PDB file of C-alpha atoms in Angstrom:
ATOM      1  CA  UNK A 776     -63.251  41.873 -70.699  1.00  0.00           C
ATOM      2  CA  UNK A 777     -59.360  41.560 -71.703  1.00  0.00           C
ATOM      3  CA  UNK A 778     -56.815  43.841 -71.256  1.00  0.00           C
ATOM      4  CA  UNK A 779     -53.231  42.603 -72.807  1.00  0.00           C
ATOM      5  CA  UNK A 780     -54.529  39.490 -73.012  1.00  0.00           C
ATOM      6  CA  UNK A 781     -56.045  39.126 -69.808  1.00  0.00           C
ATOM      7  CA  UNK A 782     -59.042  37.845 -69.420  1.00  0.00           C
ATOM      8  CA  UNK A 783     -61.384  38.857 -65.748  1.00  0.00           C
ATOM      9  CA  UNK A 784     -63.705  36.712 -64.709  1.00  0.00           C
ATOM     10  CA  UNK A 785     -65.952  38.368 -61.784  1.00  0.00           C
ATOM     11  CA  UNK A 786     -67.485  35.755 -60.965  1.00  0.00           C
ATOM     12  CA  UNK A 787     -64.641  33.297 -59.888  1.00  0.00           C
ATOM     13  CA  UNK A 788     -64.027  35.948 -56.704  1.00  0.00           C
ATOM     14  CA  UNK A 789     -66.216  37.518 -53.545  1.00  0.00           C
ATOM     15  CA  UNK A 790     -64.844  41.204 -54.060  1.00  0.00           C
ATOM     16  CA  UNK A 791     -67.036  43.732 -52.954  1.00  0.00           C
ATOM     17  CA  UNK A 792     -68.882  46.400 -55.650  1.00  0.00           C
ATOM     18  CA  UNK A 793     -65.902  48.640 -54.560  1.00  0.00           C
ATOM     19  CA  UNK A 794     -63.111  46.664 -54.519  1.00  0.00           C
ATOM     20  CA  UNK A 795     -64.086  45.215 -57.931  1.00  0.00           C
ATOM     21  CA  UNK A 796     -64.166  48.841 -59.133  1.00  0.00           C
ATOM     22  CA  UNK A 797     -60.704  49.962 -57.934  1.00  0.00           C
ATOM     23  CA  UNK A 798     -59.791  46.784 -59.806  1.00  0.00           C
ATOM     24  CA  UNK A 799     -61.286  47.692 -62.999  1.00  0.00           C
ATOM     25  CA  UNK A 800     -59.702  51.172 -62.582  1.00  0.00           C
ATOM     26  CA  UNK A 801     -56.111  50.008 -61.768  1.00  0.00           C
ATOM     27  CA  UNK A 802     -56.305  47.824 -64.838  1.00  0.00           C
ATOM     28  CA  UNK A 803     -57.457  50.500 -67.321  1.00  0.00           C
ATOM     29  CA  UNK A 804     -60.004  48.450 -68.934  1.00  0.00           C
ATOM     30  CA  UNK A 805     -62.159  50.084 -72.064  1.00  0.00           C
ATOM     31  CA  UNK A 806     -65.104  48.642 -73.233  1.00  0.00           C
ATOM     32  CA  UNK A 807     -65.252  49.165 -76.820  1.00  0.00           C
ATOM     33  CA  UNK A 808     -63.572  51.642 -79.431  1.00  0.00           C
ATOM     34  CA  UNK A 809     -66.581  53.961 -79.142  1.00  0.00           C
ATOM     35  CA  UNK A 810     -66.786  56.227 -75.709  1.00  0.00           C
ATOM     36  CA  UNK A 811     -69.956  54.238 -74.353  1.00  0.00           C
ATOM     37  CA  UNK A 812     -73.517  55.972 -74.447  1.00  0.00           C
ATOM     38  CA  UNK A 813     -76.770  55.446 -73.447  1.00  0.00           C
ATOM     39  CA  UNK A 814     -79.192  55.507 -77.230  1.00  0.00           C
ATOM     40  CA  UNK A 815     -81.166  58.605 -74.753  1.00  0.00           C
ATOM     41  CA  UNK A 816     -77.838  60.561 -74.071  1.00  0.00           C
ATOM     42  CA  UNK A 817     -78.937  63.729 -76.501  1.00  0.00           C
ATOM     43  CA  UNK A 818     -82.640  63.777 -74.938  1.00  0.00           C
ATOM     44  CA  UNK A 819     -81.923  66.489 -72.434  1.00  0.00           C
ATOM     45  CA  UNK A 820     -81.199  69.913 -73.699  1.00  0.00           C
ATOM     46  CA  UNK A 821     -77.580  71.471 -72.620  1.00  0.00           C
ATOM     47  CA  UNK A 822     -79.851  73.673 -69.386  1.00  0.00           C
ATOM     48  CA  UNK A 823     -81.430  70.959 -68.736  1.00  0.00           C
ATOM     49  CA  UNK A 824     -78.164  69.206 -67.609  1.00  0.00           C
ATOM     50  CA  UNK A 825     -76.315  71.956 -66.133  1.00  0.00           C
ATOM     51  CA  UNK A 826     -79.762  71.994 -64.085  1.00  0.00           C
ATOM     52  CA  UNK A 827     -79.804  68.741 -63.053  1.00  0.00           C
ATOM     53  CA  UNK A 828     -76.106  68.233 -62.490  1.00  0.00           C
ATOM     54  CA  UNK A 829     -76.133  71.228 -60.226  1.00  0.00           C
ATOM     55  CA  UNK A 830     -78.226  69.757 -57.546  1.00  0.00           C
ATOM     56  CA  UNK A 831     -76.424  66.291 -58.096  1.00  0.00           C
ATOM     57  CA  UNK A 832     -73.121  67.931 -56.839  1.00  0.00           C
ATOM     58  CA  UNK A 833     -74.614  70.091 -54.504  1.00  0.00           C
ATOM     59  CA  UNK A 834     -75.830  67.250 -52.235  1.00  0.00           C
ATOM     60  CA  UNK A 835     -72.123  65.389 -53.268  1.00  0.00           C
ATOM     61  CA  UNK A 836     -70.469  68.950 -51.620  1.00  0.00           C
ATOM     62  CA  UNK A 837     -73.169  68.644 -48.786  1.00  0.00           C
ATOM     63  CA  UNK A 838     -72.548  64.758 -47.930  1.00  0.00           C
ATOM     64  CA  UNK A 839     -68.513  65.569 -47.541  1.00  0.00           C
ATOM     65  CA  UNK A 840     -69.692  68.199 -44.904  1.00  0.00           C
ATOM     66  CA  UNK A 841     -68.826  71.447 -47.091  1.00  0.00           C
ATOM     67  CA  UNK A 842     -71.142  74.594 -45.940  1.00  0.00           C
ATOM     68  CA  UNK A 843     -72.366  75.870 -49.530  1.00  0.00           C
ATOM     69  CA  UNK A 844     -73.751  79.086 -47.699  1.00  0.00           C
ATOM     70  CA  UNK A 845     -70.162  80.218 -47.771  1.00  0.00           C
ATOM     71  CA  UNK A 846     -69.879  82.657 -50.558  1.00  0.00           C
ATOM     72  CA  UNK A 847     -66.610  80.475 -52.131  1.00  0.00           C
ATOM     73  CA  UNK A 848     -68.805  77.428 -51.997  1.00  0.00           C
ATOM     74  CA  UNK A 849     -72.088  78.961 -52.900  1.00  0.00           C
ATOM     75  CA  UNK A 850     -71.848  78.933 -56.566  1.00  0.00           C
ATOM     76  CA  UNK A 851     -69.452  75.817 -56.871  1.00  0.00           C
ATOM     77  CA  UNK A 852     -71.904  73.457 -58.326  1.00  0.00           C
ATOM     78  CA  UNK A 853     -73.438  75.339 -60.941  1.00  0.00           C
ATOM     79  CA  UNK A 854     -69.774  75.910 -62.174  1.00  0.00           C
ATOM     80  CA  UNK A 855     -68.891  72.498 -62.484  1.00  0.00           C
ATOM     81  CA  UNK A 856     -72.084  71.401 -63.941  1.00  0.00           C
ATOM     82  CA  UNK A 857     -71.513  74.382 -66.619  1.00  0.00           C
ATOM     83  CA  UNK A 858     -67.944  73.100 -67.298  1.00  0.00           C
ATOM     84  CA  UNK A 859     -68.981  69.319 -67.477  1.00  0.00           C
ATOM     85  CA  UNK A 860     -71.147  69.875 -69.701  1.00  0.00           C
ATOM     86  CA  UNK A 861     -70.314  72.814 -72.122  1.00  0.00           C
ATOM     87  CA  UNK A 862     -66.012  72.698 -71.424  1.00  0.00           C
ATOM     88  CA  UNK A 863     -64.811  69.171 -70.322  1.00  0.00           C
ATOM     89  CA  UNK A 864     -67.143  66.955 -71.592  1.00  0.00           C
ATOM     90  CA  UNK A 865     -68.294  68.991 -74.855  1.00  0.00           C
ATOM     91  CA  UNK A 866     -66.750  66.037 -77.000  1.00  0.00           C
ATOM     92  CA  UNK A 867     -69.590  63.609 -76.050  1.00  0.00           C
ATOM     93  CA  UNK A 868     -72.196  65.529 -78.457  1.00  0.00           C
ATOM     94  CA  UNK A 869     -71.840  65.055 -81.647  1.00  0.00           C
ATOM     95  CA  UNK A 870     -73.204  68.673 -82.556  1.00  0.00           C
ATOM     96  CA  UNK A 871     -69.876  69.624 -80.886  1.00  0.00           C
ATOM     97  CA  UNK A 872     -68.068  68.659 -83.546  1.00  0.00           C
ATOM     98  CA  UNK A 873     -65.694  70.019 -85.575  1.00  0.00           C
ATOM     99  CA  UNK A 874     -66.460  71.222 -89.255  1.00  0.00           C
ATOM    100  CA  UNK A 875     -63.902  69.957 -91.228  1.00  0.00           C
ATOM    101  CA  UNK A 876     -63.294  71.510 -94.792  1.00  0.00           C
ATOM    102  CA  UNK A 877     -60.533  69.899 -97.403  1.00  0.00           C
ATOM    103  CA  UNK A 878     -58.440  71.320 -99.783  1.00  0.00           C
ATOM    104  CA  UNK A 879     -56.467  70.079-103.135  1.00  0.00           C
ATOM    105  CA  UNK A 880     -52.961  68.777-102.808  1.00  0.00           C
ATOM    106  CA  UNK A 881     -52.242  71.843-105.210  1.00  0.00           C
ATOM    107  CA  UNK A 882     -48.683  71.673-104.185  1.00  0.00           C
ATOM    108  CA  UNK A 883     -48.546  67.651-105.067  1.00  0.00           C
ATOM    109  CA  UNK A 884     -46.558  67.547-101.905  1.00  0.00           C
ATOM    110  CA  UNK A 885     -46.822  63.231-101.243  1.00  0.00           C
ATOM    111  CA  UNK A 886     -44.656  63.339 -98.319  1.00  0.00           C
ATOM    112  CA  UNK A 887     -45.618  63.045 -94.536  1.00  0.00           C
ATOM    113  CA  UNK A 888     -46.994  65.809 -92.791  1.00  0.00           C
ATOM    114  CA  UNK A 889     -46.576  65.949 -88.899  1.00  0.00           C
ATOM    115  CA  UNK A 890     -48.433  68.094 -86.503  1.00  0.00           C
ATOM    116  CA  UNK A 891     -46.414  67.320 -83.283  1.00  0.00           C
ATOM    117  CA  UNK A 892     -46.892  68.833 -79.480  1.00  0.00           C
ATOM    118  CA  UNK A 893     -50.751  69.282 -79.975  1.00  0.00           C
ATOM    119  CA  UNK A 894     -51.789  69.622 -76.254  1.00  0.00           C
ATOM    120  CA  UNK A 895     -54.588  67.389 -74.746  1.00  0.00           C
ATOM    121  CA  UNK A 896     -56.588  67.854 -71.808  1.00  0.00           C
ATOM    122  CA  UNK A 897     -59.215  64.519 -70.874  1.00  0.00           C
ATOM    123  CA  UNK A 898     -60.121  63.017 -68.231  1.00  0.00           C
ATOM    124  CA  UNK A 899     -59.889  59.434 -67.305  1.00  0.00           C
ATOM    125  CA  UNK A 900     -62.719  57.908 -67.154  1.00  0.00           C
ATOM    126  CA  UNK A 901     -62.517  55.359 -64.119  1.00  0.00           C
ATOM    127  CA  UNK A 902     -62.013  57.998 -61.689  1.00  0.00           C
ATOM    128  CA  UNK A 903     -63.065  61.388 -63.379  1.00  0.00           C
ATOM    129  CA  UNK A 904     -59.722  63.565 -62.957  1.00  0.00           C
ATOM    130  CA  UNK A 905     -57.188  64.847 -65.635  1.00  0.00           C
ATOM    131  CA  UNK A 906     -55.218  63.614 -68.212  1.00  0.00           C
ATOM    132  CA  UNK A 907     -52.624  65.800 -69.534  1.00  0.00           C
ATOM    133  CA  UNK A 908     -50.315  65.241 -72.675  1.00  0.00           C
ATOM    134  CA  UNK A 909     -48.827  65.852 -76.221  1.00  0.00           C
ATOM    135  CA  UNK A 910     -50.831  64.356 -79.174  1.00  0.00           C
ATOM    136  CA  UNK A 911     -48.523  63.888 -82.223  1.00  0.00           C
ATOM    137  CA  UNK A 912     -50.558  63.311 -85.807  1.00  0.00           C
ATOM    138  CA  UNK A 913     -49.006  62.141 -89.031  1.00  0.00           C
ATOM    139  CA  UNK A 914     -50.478  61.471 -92.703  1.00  0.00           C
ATOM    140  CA  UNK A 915     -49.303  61.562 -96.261  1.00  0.00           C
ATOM    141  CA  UNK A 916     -52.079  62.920 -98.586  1.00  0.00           C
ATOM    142  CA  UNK A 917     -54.458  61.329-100.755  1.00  0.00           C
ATOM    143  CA  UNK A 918     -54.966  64.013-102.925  1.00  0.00           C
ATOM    144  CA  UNK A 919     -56.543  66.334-100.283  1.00  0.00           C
ATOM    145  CA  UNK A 920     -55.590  68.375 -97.305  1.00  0.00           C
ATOM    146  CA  UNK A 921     -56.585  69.295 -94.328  1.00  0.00           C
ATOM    147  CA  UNK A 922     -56.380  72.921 -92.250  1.00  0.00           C
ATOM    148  CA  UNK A 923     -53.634  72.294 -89.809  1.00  0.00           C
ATOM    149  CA  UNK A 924     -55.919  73.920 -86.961  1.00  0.00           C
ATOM    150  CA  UNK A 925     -58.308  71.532 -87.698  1.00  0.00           C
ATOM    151  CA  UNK A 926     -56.094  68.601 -86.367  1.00  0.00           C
ATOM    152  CA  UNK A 927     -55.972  70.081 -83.007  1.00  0.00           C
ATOM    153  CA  UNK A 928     -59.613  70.566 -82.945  1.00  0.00           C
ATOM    154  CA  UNK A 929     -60.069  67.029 -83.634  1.00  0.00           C
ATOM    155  CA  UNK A 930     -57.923  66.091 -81.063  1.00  0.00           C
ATOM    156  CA  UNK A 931     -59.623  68.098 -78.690  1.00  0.00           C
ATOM    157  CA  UNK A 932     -62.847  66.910 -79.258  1.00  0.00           C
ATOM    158  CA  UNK A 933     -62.294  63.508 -78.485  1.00  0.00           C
ATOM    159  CA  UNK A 934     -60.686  64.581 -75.628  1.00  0.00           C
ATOM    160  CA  UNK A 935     -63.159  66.079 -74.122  1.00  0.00           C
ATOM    161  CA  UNK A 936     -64.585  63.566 -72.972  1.00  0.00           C
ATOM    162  CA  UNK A 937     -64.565  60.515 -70.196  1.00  0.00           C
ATOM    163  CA  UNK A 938     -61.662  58.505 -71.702  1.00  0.00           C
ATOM    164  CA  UNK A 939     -59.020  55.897 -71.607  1.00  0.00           C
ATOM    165  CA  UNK A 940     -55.945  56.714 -73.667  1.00  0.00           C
ATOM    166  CA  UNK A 941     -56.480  53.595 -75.401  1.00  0.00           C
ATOM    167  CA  UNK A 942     -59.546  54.535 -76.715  1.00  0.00           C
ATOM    168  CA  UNK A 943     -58.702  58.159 -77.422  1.00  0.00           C
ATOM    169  CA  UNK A 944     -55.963  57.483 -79.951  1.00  0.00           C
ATOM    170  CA  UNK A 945     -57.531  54.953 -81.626  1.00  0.00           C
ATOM    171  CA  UNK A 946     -60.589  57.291 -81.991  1.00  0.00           C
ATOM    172  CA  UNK A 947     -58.284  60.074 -83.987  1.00  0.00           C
ATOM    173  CA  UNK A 948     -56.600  57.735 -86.172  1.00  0.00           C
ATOM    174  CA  UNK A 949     -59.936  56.698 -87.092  1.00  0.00           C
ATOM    175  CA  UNK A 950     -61.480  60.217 -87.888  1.00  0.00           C
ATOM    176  CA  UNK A 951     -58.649  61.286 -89.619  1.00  0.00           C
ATOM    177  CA  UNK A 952     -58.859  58.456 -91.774  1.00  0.00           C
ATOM    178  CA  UNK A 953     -62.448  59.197 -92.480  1.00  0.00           C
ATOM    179  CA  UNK A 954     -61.873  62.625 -93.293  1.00  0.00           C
ATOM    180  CA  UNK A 955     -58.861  62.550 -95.156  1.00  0.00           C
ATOM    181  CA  UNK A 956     -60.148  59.600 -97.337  1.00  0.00           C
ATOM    182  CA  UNK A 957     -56.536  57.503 -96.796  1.00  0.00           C
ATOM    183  CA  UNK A 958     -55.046  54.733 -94.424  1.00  0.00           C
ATOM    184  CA  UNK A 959     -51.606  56.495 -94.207  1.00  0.00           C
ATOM    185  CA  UNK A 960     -52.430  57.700 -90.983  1.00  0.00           C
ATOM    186  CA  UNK A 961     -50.026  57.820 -87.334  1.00  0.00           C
ATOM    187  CA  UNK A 962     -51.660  58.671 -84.116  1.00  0.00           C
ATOM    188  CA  UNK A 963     -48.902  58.936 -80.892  1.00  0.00           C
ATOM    189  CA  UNK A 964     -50.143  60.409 -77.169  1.00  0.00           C
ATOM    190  CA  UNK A 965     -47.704  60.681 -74.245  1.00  0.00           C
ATOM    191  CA  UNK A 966     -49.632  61.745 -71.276  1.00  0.00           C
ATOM    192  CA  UNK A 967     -49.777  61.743 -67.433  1.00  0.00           C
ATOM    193  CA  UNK A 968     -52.621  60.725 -65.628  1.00  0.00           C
ATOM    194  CA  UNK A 969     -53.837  62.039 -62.395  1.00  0.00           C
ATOM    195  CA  UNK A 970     -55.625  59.233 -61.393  1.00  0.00           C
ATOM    196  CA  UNK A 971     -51.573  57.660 -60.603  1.00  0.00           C
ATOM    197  CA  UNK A 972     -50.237  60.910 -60.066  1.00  0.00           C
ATOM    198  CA  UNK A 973     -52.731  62.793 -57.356  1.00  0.00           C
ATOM    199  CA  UNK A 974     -53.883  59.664 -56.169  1.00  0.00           C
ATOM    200  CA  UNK A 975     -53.263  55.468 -55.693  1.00  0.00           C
ATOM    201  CA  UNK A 976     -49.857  55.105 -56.316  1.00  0.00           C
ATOM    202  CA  UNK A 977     -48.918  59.128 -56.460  1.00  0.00           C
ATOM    203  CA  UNK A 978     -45.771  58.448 -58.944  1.00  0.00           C
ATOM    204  CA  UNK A 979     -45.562  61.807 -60.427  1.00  0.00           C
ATOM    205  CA  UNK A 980     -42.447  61.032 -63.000  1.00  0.00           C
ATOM    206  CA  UNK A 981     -44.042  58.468 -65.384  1.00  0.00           C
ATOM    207  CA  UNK A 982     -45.924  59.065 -68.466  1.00  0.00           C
ATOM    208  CA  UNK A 983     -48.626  56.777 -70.773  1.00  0.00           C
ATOM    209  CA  UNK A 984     -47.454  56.318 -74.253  1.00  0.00           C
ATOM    210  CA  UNK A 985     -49.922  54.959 -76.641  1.00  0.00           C
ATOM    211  CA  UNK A 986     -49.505  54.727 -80.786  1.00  0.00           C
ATOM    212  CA  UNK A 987     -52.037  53.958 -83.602  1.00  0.00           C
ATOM    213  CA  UNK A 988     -50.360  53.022 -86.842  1.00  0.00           C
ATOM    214  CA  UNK A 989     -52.230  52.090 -90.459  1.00  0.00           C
ATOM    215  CA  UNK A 990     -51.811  52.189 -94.303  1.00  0.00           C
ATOM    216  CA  UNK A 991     -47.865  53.184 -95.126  1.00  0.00           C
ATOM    217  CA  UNK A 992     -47.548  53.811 -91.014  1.00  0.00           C
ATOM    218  CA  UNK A 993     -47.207  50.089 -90.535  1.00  0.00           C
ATOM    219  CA  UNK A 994     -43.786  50.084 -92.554  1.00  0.00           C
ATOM    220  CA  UNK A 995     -40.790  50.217 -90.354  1.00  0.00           C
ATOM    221  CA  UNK A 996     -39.479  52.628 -91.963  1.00  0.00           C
ATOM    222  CA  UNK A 997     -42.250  55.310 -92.518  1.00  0.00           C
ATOM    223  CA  UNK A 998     -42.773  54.994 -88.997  1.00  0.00           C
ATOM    224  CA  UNK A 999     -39.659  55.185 -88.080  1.00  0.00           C
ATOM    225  CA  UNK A1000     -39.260  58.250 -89.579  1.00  0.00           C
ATOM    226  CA  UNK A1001     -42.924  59.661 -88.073  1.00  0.00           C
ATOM    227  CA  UNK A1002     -41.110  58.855 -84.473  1.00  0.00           C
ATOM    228  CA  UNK A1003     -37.583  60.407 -85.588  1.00  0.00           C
ATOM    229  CA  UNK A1004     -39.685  63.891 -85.827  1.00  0.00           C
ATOM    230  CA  UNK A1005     -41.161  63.622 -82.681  1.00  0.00           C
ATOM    231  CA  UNK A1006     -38.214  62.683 -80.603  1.00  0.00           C
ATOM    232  CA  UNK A1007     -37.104  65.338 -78.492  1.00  0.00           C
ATOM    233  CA  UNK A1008     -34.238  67.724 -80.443  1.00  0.00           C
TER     234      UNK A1008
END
């Protein structure tokens, strides 16, 4: 695996199973472009989940010494297999997602449209706590449109999701350019991530910036102007 052109060899070193892991973590590594699955993920109905992931954090509350027969406790693991599975992590099924409808460029209007300050919630996917930010989307039309809604649903279903930021932008860009039948396509995310934040390093005051650019994006100019809109006024 490489990350900015790094390549880590694990077997050159005698790190332990954990140690490796922080390593992995600290260096944000992704695997692929596609948020990795098991071919049996969908085998398990929704209940069937919740269900299982219930007792699984039950017994994680239990092993850190919580008493679940407290009545604030008592319930605590059924809600956060319910929210894994049907809130935070929705975006891993596909029937989740969003039904995108076109429309005519009736108005012939070829310039750029932006849809900037779309807000994302994810969660990072090395240590399984938040990451909060702006999404900012641009595309000039190829002769159809898209509800502007519907870019913040797509956003947010990629989001939801285990993720790296890396990964996450690069999966918009990508859907929006399947959808919307062009290359002319900008993808920007500026977001904070908990896992430096609330934990590790605890720097609260910087931000991850990561930008997808293809078709007329990869002109200076055109993306120049794409950034010029999102630049705070």
């Amino acid at each position: 695996m490489k990350q900015n052109g790094t390549a880590l060899n694990t077997t050159d070193n005698n790190l332990s199973l954990t140690e490796l892991e922080d390593l992995l973590g600290e260096q944000h590594i992704g695997t692929s472009y596609d948020t990795p699955l098991r071919a049996d993920a969908f085998e398990l109905a929704d209940h069937e989940k919740i269900k299982i992931i219930t007792g699984h954090f039950r017994e994680i509350m239990e092993t850190l010494g919580l008493d679940l027969t407290d009545d604030s406790l008592n319930g605590t693991p059924g809600r956060v297999a319910k929210m894994f599975v049907k809130e935070i992590f929705s975006g891993l099924n596909p029937a989740n997602k969003p039904q995108i409808k076109l429309f005519d460029n009736k108005y012939q209007y070829n310039q750029m449209l932006v849809e900037k300050n779309i807000t994302l919630y994810s969660n990072c996917e090395h240590h399984f706590v938040p990451i909060i930010g702006k999404a900012h989307i641009a595309y000039i039309s190829s002769g159809k449109v898209i509800g502007l809604s519907k870019l913040n649903r797509i956003v947010q279903y990629y989001s939801q999701r285990p993720q790296v930021q890396e990964r996450l932008t690069i999966q918009i860009a990508n859907e929006l350019k399947t959808i919307l039948e062009t290359d002319d396509v900008g993808v920007v995310i500026d977001a904070a991530h908990l896992c430096v934040s609330s934990r590790g390093i605890k720097d609260v005051n910087s931000s991850t910036v990561t930008a997808e650019y293809s078709g007329a994006f990869l002109d200076k100019v055109t993306k120049e102007e794409f950034l010029q809109y999102i630049r705070p006024m």
